[in-house]
PDB file of C-alpha atoms in Angstrom:
ATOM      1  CA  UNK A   1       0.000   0.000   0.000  1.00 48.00           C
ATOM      2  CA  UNK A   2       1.495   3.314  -1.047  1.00 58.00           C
ATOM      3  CA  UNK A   3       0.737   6.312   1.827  1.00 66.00           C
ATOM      4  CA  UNK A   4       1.651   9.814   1.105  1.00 78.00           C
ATOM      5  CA  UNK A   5       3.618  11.397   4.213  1.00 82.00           C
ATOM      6  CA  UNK A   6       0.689  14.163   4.152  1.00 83.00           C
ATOM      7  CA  UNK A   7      -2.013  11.272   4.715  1.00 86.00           C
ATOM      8  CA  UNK A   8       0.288   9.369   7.137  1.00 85.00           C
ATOM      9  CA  UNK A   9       1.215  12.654   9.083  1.00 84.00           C
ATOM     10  CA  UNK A  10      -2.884  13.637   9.437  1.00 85.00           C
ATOM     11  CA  UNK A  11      -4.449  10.546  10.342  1.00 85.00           C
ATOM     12  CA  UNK A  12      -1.271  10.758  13.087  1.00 82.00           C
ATOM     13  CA  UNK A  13      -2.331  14.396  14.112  1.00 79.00           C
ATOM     14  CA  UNK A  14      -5.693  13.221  14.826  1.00 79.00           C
ATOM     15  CA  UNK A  15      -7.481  14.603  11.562  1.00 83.00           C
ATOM     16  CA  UNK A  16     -10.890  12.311  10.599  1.00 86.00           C
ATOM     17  CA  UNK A  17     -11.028  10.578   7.608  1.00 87.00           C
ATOM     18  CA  UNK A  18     -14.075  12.838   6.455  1.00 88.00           C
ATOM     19  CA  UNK A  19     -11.610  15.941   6.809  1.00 87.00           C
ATOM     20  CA  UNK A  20      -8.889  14.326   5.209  1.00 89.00           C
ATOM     21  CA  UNK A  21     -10.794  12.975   2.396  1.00 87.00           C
ATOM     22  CA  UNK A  22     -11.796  17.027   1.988  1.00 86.00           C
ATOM     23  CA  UNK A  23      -8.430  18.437   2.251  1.00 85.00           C
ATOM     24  CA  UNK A  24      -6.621  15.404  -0.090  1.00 86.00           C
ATOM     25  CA  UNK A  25      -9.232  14.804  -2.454  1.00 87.00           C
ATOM     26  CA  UNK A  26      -9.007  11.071  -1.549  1.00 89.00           C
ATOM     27  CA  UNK A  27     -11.936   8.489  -1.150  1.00 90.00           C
ATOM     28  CA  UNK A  28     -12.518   8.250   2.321  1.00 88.00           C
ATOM     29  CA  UNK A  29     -12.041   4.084   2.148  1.00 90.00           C
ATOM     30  CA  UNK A  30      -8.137   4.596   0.804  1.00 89.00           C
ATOM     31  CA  UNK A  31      -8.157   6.904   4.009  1.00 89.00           C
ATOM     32  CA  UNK A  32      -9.657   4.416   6.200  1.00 88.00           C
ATOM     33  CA  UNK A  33      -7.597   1.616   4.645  1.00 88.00           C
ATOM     34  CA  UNK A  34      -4.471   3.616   5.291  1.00 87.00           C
ATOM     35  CA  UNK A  35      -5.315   4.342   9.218  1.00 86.00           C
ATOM     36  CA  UNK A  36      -5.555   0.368   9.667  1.00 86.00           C
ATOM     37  CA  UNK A  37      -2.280  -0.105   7.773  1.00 86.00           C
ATOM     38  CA  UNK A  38      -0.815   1.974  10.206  1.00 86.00           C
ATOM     39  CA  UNK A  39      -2.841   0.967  13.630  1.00 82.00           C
ATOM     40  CA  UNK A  40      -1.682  -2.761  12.058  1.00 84.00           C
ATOM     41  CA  UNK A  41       1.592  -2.086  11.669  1.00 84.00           C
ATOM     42  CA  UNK A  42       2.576  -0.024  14.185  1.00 81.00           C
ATOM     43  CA  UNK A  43       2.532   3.348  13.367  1.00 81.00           C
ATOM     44  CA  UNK A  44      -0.072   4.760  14.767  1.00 76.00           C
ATOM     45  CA  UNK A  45      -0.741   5.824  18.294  1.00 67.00           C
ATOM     46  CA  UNK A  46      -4.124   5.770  19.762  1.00 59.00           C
ATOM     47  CA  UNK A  47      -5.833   8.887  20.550  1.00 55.00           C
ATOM     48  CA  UNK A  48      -9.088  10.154  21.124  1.00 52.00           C
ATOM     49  CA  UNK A  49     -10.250  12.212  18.581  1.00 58.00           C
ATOM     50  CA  UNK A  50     -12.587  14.802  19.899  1.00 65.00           C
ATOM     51  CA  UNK A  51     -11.601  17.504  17.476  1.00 72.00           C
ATOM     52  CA  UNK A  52     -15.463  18.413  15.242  1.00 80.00           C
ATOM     53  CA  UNK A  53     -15.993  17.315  11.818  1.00 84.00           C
ATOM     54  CA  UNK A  54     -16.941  19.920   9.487  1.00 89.00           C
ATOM     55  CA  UNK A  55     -20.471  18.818   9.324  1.00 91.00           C
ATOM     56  CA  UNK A  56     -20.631  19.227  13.340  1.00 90.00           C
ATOM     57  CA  UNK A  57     -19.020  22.320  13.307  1.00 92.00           C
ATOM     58  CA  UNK A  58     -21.759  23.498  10.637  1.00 94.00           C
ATOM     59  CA  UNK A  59     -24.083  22.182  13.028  1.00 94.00           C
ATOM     60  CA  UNK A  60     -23.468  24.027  15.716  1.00 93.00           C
ATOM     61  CA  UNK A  61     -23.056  27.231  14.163  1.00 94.00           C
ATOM     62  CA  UNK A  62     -26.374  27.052  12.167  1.00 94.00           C
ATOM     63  CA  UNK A  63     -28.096  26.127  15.817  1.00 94.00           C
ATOM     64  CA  UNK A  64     -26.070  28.533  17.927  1.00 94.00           C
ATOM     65  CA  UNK A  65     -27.391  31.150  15.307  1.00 95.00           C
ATOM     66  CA  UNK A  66     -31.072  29.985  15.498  1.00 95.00           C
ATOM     67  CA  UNK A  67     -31.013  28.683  11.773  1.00 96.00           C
ATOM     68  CA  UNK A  68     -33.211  25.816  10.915  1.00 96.00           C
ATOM     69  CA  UNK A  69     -31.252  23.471   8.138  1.00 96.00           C
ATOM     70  CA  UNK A  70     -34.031  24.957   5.728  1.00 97.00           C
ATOM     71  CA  UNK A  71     -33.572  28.053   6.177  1.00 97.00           C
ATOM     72  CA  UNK A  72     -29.343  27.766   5.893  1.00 97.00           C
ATOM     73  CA  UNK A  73     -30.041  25.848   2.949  1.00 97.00           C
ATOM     74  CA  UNK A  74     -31.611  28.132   1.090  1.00 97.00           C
ATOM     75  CA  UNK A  75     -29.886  31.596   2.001  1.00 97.00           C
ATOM     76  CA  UNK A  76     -26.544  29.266   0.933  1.00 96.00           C
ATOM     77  CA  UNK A  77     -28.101  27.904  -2.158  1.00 96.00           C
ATOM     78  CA  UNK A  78     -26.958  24.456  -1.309  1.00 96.00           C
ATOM     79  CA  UNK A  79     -29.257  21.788  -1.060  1.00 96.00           C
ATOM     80  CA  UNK A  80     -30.838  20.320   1.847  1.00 96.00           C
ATOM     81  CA  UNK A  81     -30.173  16.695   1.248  1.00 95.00           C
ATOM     82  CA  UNK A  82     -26.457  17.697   0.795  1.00 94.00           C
ATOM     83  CA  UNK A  83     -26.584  20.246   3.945  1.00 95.00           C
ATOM     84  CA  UNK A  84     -28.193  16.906   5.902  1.00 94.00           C
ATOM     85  CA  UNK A  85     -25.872  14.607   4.822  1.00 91.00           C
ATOM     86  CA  UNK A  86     -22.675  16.981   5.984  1.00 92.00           C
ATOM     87  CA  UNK A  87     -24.042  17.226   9.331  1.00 92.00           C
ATOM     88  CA  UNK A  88     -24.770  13.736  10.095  1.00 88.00           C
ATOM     89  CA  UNK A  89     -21.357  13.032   8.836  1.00 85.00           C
ATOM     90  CA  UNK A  90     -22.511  11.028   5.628  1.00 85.00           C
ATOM     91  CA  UNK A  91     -20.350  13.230   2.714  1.00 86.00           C
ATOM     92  CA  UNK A  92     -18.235  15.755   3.193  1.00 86.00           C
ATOM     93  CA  UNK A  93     -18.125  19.294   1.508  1.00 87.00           C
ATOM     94  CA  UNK A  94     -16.036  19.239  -1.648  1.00 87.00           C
ATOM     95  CA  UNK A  95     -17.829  22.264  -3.526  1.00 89.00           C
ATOM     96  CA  UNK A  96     -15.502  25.450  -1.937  1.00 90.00           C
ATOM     97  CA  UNK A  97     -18.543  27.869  -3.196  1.00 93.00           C
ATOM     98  CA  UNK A  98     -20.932  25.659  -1.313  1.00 94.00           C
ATOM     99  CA  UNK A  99     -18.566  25.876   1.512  1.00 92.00           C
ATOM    100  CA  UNK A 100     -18.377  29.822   1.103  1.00 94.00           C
ATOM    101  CA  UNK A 101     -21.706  30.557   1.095  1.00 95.00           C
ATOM    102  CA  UNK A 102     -22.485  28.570   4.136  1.00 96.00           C
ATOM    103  CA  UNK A 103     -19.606  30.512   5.685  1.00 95.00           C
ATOM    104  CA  UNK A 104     -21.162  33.562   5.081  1.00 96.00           C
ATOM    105  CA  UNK A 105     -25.102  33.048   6.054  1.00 96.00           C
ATOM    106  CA  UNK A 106     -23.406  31.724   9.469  1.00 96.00           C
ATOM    107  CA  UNK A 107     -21.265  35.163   9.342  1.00 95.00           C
ATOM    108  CA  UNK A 108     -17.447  33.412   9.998  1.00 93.00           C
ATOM    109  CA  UNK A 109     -14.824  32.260   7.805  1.00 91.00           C
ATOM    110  CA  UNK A 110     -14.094  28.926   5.871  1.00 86.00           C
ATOM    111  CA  UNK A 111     -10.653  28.501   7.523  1.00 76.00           C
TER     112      UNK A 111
END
């Protein structure tokens, strides 16, 4: 199995395999393939990941903000099936405009 250093060093860091997937560009089962590989073989320490997947961190904005996933999805223009499926964790944003105008109905930054 061929790992890039950047995959290897994330899943190390404690990234998810949702985020990485987003950042890389890679399907998420190479990504989970590659974090056994390592647990397997001894490269990986365990941790406990606590750090917020994107879709959570959506999440909590839109509620902290009083938004209904309705009403974010259509200020945003992205649509609710996809909005759904980022929060429960089932996909992962790849579309950086969708990203954007989420960003900006929830007034904070993409970073």
């Amino acid at each position: 199995m061929n790992i890039t250093e950047e995959v290897m060093d994330k899943i190390q860091h404690g990234y998810t395999d949702k985020d990485i997937a987003l950042i890389t560009g890679l399907d998420i089962k190479l990504i989970e393939r590659a974090r056994d590989y390592m647990r397997d073989n001894g490269l990986l320490t365990e941790y406990i990941d606590e750090t917020p997947s994107i879709g959570e961190k959506i999440r909590a904005l839109r509620e902290a903000k009083g938004i209904t996933r309705t009403k974010l999805s259509k200020r945003a223009n992205v649509p609710f099936r996809t909005l759904t499926n980022w929060e429960h964790g089932l996909r992962v944003p790849t579309n950086v405009y969708q990203l954007k105008n989420i960003a900006d109905v929830l007034e904070t930054t993409i970073d």
